Short mmCIF file of C-alpha atoms and ligand atoms in Angstrom, two decimals:
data_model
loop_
_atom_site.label_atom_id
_atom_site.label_comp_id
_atom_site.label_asym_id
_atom_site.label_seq_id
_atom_site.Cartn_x
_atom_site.Cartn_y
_atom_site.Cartn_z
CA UNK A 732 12.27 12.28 -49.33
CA UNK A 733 10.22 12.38 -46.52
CA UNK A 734 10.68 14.08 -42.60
CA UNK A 735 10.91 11.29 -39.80
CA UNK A 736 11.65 11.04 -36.31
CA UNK A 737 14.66 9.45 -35.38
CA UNK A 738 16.01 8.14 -31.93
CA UNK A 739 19.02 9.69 -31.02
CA UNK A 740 19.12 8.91 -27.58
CA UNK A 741 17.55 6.74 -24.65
CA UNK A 742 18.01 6.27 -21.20
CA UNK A 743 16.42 5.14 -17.65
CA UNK A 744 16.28 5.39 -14.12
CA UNK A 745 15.12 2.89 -11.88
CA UNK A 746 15.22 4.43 -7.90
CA UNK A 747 17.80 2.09 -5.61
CA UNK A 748 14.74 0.10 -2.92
CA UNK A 749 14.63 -2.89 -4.87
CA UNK A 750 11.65 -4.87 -3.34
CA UNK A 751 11.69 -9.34 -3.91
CA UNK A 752 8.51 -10.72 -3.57
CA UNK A 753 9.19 -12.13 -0.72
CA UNK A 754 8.73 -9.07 0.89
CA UNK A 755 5.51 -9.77 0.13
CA UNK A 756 5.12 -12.71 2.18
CA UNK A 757 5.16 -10.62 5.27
CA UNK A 758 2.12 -8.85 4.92
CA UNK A 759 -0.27 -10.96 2.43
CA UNK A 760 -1.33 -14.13 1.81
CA UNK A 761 0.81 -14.75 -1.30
CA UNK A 762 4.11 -16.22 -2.45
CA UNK A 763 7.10 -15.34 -4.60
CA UNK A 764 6.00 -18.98 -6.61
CA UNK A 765 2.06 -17.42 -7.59
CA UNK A 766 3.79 -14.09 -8.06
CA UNK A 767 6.63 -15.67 -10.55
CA UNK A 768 4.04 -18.14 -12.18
CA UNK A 769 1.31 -16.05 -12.75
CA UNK A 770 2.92 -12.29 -13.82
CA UNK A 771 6.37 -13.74 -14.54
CA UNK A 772 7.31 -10.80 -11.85
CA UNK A 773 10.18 -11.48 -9.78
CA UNK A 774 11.67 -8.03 -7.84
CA UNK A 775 10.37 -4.64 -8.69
CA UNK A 776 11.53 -0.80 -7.68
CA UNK A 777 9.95 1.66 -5.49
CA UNK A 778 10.68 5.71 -4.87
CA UNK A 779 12.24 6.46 -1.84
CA UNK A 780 9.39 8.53 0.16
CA UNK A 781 10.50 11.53 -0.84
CA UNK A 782 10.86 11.11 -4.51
CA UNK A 783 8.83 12.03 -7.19
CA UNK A 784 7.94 10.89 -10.50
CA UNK A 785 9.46 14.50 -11.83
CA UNK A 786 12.51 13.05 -10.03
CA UNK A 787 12.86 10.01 -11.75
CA UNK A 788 11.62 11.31 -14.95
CA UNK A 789 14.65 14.10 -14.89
CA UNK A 790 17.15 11.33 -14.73
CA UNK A 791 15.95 9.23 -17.33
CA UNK A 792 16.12 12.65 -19.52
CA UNK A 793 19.50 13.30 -18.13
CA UNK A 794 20.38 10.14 -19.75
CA UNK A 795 19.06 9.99 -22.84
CA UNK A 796 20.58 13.51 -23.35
CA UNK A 797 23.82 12.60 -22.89
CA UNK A 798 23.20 9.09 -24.56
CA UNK A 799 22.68 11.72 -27.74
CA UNK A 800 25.36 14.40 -26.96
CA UNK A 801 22.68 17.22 -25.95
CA UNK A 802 21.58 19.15 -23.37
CA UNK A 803 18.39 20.74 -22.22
CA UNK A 804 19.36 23.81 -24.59
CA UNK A 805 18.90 21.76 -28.07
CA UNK A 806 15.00 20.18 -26.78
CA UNK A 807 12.13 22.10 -28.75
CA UNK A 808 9.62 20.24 -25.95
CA UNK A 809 9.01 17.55 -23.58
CA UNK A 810 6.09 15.08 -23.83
CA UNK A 811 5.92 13.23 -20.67
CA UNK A 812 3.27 9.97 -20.15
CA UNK A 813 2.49 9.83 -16.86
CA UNK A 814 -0.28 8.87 -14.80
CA UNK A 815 1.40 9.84 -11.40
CA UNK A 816 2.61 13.23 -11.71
CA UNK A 817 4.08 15.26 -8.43
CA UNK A 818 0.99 17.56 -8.61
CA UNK A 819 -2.36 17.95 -9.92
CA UNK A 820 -0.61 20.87 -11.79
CA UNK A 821 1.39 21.73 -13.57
CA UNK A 822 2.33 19.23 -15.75
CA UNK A 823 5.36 16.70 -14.89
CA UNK A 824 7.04 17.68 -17.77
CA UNK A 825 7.25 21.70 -17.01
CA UNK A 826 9.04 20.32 -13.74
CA UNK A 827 11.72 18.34 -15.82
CA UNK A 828 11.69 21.12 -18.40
CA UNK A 829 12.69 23.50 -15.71
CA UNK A 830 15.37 20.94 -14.35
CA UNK A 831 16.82 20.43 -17.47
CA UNK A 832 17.69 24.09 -17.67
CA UNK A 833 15.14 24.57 -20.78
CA UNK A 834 13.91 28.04 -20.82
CA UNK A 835 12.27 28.27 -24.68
CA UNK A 836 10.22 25.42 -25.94
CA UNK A 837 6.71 24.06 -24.54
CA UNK A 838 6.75 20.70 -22.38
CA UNK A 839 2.98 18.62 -21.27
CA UNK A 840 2.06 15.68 -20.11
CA UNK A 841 -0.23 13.11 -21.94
CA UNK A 842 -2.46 10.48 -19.36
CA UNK A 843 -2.96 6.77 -21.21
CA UNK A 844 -1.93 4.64 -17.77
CA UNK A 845 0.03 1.66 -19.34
CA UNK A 846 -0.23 3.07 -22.78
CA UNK A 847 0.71 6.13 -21.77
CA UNK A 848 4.18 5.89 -23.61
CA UNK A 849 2.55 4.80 -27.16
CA UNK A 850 0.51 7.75 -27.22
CA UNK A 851 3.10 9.97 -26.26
CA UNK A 852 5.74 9.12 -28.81
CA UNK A 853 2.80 8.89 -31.43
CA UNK A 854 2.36 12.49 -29.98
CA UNK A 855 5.82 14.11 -30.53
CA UNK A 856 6.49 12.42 -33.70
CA UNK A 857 2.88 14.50 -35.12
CA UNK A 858 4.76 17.59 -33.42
CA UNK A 859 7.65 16.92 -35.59
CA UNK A 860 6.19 16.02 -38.40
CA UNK A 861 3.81 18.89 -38.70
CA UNK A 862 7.16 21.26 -38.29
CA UNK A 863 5.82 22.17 -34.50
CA UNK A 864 9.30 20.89 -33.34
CA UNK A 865 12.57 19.23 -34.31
CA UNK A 866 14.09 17.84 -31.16
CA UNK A 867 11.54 16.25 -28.54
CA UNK A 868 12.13 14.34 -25.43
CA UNK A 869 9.77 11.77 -24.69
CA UNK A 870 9.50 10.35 -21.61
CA UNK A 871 7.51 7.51 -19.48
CA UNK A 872 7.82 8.11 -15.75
CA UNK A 873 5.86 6.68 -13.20
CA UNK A 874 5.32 6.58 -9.52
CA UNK A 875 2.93 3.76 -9.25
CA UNK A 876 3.96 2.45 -5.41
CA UNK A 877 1.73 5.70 -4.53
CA UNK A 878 -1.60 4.33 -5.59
CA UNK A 879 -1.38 0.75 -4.43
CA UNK A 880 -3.89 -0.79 -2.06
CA UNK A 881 -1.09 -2.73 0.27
CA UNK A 882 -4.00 -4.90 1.00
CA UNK A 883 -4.96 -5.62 -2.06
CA UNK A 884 -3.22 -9.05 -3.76
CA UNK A 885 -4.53 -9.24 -6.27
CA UNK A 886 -2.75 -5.29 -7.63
CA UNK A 887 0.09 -4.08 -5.46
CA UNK A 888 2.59 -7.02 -6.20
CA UNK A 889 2.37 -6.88 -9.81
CA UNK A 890 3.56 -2.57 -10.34
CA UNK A 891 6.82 -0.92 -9.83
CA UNK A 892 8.49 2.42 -10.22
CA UNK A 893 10.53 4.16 -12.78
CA UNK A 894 11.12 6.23 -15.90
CA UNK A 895 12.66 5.94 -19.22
CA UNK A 896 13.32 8.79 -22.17
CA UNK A 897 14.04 9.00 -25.64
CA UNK A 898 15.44 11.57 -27.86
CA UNK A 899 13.52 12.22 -31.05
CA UNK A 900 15.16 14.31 -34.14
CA UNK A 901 13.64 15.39 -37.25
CA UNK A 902 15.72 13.72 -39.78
CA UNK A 903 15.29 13.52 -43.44
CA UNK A 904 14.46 9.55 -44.79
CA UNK A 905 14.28 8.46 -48.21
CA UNK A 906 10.14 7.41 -47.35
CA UNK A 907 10.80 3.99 -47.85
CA UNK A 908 10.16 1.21 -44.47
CA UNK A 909 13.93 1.27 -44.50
CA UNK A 910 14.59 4.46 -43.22
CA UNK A 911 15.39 5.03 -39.67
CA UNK A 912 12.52 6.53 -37.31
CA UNK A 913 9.16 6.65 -36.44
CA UNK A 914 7.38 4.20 -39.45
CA UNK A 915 3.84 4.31 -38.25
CA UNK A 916 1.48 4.03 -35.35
CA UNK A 917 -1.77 2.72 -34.40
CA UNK A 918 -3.68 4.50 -31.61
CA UNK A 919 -7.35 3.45 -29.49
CA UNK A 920 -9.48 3.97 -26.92
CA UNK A 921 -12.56 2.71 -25.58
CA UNK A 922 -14.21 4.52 -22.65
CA UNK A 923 -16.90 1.65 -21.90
CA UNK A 924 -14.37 -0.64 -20.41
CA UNK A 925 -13.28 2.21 -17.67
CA UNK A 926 -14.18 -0.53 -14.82
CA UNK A 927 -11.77 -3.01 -15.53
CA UNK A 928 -8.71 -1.04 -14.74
CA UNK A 929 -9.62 2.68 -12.79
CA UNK A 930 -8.01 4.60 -9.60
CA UNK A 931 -11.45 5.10 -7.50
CA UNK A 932 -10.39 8.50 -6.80
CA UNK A 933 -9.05 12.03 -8.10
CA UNK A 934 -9.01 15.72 -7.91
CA UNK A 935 -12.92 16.03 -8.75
CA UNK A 936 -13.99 12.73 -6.31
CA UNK A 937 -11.71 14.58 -3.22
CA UNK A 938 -9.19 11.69 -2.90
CA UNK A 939 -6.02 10.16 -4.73
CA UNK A 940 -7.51 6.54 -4.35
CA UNK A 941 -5.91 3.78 -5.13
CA UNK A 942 -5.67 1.10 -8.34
CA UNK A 943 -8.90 -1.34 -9.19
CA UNK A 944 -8.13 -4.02 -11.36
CA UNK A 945 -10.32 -6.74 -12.87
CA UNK A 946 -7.21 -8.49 -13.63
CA UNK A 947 -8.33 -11.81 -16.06
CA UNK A 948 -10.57 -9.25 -17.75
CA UNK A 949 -7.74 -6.83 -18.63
CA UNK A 950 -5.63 -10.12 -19.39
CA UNK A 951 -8.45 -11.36 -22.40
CA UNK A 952 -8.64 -7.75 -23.53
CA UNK A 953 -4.69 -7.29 -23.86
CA UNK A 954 -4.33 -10.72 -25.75
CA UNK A 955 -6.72 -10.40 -28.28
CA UNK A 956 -5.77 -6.35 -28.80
CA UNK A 957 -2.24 -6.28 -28.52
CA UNK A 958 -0.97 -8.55 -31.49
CA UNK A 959 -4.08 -6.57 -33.53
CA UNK A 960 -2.33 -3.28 -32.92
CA UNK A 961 1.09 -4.50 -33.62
CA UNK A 962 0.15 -5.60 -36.91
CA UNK A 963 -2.13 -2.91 -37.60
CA UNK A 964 0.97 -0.06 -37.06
CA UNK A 965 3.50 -2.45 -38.97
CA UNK A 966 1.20 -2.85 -42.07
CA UNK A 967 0.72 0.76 -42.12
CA UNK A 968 4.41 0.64 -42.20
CA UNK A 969 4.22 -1.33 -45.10
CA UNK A 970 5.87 -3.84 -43.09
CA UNK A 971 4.87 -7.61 -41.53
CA UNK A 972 5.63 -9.24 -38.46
CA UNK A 973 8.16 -11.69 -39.93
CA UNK A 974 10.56 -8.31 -40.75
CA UNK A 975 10.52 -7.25 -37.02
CA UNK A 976 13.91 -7.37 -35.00
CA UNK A 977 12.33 -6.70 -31.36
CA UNK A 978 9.12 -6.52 -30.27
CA UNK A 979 9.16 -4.34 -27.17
CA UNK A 980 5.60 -4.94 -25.53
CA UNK A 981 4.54 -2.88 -22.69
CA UNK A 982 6.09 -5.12 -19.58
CA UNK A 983 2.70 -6.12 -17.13
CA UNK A 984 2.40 -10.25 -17.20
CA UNK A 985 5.14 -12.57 -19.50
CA UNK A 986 1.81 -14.28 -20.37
CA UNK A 987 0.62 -12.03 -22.15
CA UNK A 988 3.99 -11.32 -23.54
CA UNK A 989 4.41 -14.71 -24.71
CA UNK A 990 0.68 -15.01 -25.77
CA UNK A 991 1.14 -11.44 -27.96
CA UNK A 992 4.54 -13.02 -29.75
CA UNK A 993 2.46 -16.46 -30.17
CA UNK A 994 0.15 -14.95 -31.71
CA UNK A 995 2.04 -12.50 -34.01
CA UNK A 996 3.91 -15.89 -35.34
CA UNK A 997 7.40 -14.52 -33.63
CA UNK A 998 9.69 -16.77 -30.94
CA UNK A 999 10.13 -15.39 -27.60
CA UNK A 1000 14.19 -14.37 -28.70
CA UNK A 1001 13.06 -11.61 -30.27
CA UNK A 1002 10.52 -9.72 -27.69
CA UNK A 1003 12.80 -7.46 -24.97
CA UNK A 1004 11.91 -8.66 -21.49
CA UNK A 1005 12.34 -6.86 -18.41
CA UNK A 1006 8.85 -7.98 -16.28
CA UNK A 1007 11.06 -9.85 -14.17
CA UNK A 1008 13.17 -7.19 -12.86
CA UNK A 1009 11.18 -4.39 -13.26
CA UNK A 1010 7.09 -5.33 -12.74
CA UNK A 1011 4.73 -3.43 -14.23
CA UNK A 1012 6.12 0.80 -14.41
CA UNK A 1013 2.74 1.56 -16.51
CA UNK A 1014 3.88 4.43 -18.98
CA UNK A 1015 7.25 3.90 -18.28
CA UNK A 1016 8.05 0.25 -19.04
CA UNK A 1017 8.56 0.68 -22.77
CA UNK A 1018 10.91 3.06 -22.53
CA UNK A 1019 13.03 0.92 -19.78
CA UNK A 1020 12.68 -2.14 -21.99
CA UNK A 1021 14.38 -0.06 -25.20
CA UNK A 1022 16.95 1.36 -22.80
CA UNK A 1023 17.15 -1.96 -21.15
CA UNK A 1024 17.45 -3.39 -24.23
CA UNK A 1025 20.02 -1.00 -25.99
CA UNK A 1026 22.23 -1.62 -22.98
CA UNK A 1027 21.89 -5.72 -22.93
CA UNK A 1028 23.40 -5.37 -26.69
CA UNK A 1029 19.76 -6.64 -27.84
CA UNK A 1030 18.34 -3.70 -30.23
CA UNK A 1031 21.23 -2.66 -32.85
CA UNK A 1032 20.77 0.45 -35.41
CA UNK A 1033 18.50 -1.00 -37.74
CA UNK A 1034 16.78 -3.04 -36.20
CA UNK A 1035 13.00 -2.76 -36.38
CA UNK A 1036 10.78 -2.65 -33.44
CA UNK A 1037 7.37 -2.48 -32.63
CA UNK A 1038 5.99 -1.18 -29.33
CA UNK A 1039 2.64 -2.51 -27.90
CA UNK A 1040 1.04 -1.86 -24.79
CA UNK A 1041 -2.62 -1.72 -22.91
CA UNK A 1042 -4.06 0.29 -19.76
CA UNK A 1043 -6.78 1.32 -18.31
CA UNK A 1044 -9.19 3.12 -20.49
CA UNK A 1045 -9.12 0.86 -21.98
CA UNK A 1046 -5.99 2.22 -23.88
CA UNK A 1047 -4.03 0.78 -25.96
CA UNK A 1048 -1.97 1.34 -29.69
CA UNK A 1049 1.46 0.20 -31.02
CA UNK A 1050 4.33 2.30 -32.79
CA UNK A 1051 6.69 0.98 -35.66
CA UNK A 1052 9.94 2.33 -35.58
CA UNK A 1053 13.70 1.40 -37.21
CA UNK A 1054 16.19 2.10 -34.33
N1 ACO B 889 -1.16 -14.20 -4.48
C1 ACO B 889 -1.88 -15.34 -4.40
N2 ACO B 889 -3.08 -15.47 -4.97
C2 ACO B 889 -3.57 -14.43 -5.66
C3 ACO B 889 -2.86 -13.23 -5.80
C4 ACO B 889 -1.62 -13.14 -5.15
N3 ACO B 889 -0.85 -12.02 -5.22
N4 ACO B 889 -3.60 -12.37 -6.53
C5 ACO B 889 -4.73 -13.01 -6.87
N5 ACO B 889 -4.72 -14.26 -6.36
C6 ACO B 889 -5.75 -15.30 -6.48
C7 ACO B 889 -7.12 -14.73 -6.75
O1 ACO B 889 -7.74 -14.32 -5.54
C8 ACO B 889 -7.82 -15.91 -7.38
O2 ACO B 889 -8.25 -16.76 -6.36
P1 ACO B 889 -9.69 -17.52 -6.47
O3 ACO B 889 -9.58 -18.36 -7.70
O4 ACO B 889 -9.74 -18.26 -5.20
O5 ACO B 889 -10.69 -16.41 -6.60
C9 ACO B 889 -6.71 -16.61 -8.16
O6 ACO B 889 -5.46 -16.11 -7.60
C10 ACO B 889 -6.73 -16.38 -9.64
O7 ACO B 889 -6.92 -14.99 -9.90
P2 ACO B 889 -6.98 -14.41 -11.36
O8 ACO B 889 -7.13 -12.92 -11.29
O9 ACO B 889 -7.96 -15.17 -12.20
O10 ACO B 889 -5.49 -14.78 -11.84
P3 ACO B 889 -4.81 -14.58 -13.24
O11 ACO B 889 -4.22 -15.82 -13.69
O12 ACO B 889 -5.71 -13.84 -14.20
O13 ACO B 889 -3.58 -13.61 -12.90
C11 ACO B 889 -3.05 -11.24 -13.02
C12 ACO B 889 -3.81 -12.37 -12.30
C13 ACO B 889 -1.56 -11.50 -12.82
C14 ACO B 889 -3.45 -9.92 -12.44
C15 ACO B 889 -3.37 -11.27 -14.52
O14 ACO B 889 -4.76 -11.35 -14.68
C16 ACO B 889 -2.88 -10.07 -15.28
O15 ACO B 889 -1.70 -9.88 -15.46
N6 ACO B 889 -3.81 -9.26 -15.84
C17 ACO B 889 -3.49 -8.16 -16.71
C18 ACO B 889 -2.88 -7.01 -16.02
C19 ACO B 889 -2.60 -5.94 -17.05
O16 ACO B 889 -2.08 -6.19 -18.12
N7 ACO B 889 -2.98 -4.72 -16.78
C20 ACO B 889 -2.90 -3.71 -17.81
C21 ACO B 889 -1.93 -2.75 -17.59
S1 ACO B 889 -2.04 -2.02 -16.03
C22 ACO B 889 -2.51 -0.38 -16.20
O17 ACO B 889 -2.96 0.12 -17.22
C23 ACO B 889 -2.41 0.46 -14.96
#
C-alpha cells in the first residue's frame, strides 16, 4: 500500500476579451501568418483592467471544487504558481483562500514563471505525502497582459491570461505505476541562464518592468530539456514513454510541442493542445490544457499523463500522474 495524490477535480477560467492576432496588426509590424507559423498562436485572453490574477485564480478553484463535490471547508491548503500575483504581499493564494470561505488550513504561492505549475503540484503532493495535508488545491493563475512591452514583437503576441486548478486527495494506491495519482516528478533549475527569459524589474529594482525574452535561445533550451524531463519523471515512475495516454506540455510554441513529442517517439494525437486558443498563460497553461482536455473528452480516468514545461530561470521539471 502506499499514500498518493489523486485528482479529484479540475477546472479553468479564461476572462471574456478574447484578443485575434490581428489585433495585432494595428499597432506592430507583424501578422496573424508569422504569429500562426512561428508560435502556432492564433487568439489569446486578457483580464479586463480591473481584474486580478486572485480573480481568475478563485474561479478556476470554484470549479475544480465543484468538479469534485467540495467546498472551501474540505481544502487543508492552497498552493498557487503564479508569477503575477495582485500584490507584492500577501500571497495570491491567502486572497483565494479567503474567497473560498477557508478559515483553517495554510495557503502560499510558489514563483517558477512557465514552470510554475510543475513545481507547485510536485509541491502539494510532498505536503500530502509527508501527512502535512490531505486535500490541496493547486492552482496556476496568471496575469501576464500586465508585464508585456506593447512594443515589443518579438514577446507581447505570444502570452495570454488565465488560471486553471486541480483538486488533490490523499488516497491509498496499491504502489504499483497503476494506481491513480501523482507517480513521480522531476524538478530543475539553473540560475546562470536568468538572461534569457527575466522581467527587468521588481520590488527591490523600484519598478514592475516588463518581460525580456531571448526567444530562439529559450526555444533550443526547451527542446533539448523538455523530452529529458518527461522521461526522467516517467522512469522514476517505472514507466516509458510508449505507456503514456496524454502528454500535456506546458502550452508556449506548437514547435516545441511537436519537437518535445518527436523526440519522446509519441504522434502529435496524443499531446493536449490548446496554444492556439489560449497563447502562452505561463503557470497556468497546464492546468487549462488538463481542464481543457477533460472537457474535449481527451484525458479519461486512467489515462496516464505527463506534464512538461520550461520558464525563465531557467525552470523547468515534469510530473507523472494516472488521471
Ligand atoms: N512578427 C513578425 N516578426 C517577428 C515577430 C513578430 N511578432 N517577432 C519576432 N520577429 C522577427 C524577429 O525580429 C526576427 O527577425 P530578424 O531575423 O530580421 O532579426 C525573426 O522574426 C526571427 O526571430 P526569432 O526569434 O529567431 O524567431 P523564432 O523562430 O525563434 O520564433 C519565438 C520566435 C516564437 C519567440 C520562439 O523563439 C519561441 O517560442 N521561443 C520560446 C518561448 C518559450 O518557450 N518561452 C518559455 C516560456 S515563457 C516564460 O517562462 C515566461
Amino acid at each position: 500500500m502506499a499514500g498518493r495524490s489523486v485528482v479529484v477535480g479540475v477546472g479553468h477560467y479564461l476572462p471574456e476579451r478574447v484578443v485575434p492576432n490581428a489585433e495585432f496588426e494595428k499597432t506592430l509590424d507583424t501578422s496573424d501568418e508569422w504569429i500562426r507559423t512561428r508560435s502556432g498562436i492564433e487568439r489569446r485572453h486578457f483580464a479586463a483592467e480591473d481584474e486580478t490574477t486572485s480573480d481568475l485564480a478563485t474561479r478556476a478553484a470554484e470549479a475544480a471544487l465543484a468538479d469534485a463535490g467540495l467546498t472551501g471547508e474540505d481544502i487543508d491548503a492552497i498552493v498557487l504558481a503564479t508569477s503575477t500575483a495582485d500584490l507584492t504581499f500577501p500571497s495570491a493564494a491567502t486572497m483565494v483562500q479567503a474567497r473560498l470561505g477557508m478559515t483553517k488550513g495554510f495557503a502560499f504561492d510558489v514563483q517558477a514563471v512557465c514552470a510554475g505549475f510543475v513545481f507547485a503540484l510536485s509541491n502539494a503532493n510532498a505536503l500530502i505525502l509527508s501527512g502535512q495535508a490531505k486535500r490541496v488545491l493547486v492552482i496556476g493563475a496568471e496575469t501576464f497582459s500586465r508585464i508585456m512591452d506593447w512594443t515589443d514583437r518579438s514577446t507581447c503576441v505570444l502570452f495570454g491570461d488565465g488560471a486553471g486548478a486541480l483538486v488533490l486527495e490523499l488516497q491509498e494506491g496499491e504502489g504499483t505505476p497503476q494506481d491513480r495519482g501523482i507517480l513521480a516528478t522531476d524538478l530543475n533549475s539553473d540560475g546562470r541562464y536568468k538572461d534569457l527569459l527575466y522581467v527587468d524589474g521588481g520590488v527591490s529594482t523600484h519598478t514592475t518592468g516588463h518581460l525580456r525574452m531571448q526567444g530562439n535561445q529559450v526555444f533550443r533550451h526547451a527542446v533539448e530539456k523538455l523530452a529529458k524531463t518527461a522521461e526522467i519523471a516517467l522512469d522514476r515512475a517505472g514507466l516509458g514513454a510508449d505507456d503514456v495516454d496524454w502528454i500535456v506540455p506546458h502550452q508556449a510554441n506548437i514547435r516545441i510541442i511537436q519537437g518535445t513529442a518527436k523526440k519522446m517517439g509519441l504522434p502529435m494525437d496524443r499531446v493536449v493542445v490548446t496554444v492556439q486558443d489560449h497563447g502562452n498563460t505561463s503557470a497556468a497553461s497546464i492546468p487549462l490544457a488538463l481542464s481543457v482536455g477533460k472537457e474535449r473528452g481527451q484525458i479519461k480516468p486512467g489515462d496516464l499523463i505527463v506534464t512538461e514545461a520550461i520558464g525563465g530561470g531557467l525552470a523547468w521539471g515534469a510530473v507523472a500522474l494516472r488521471w
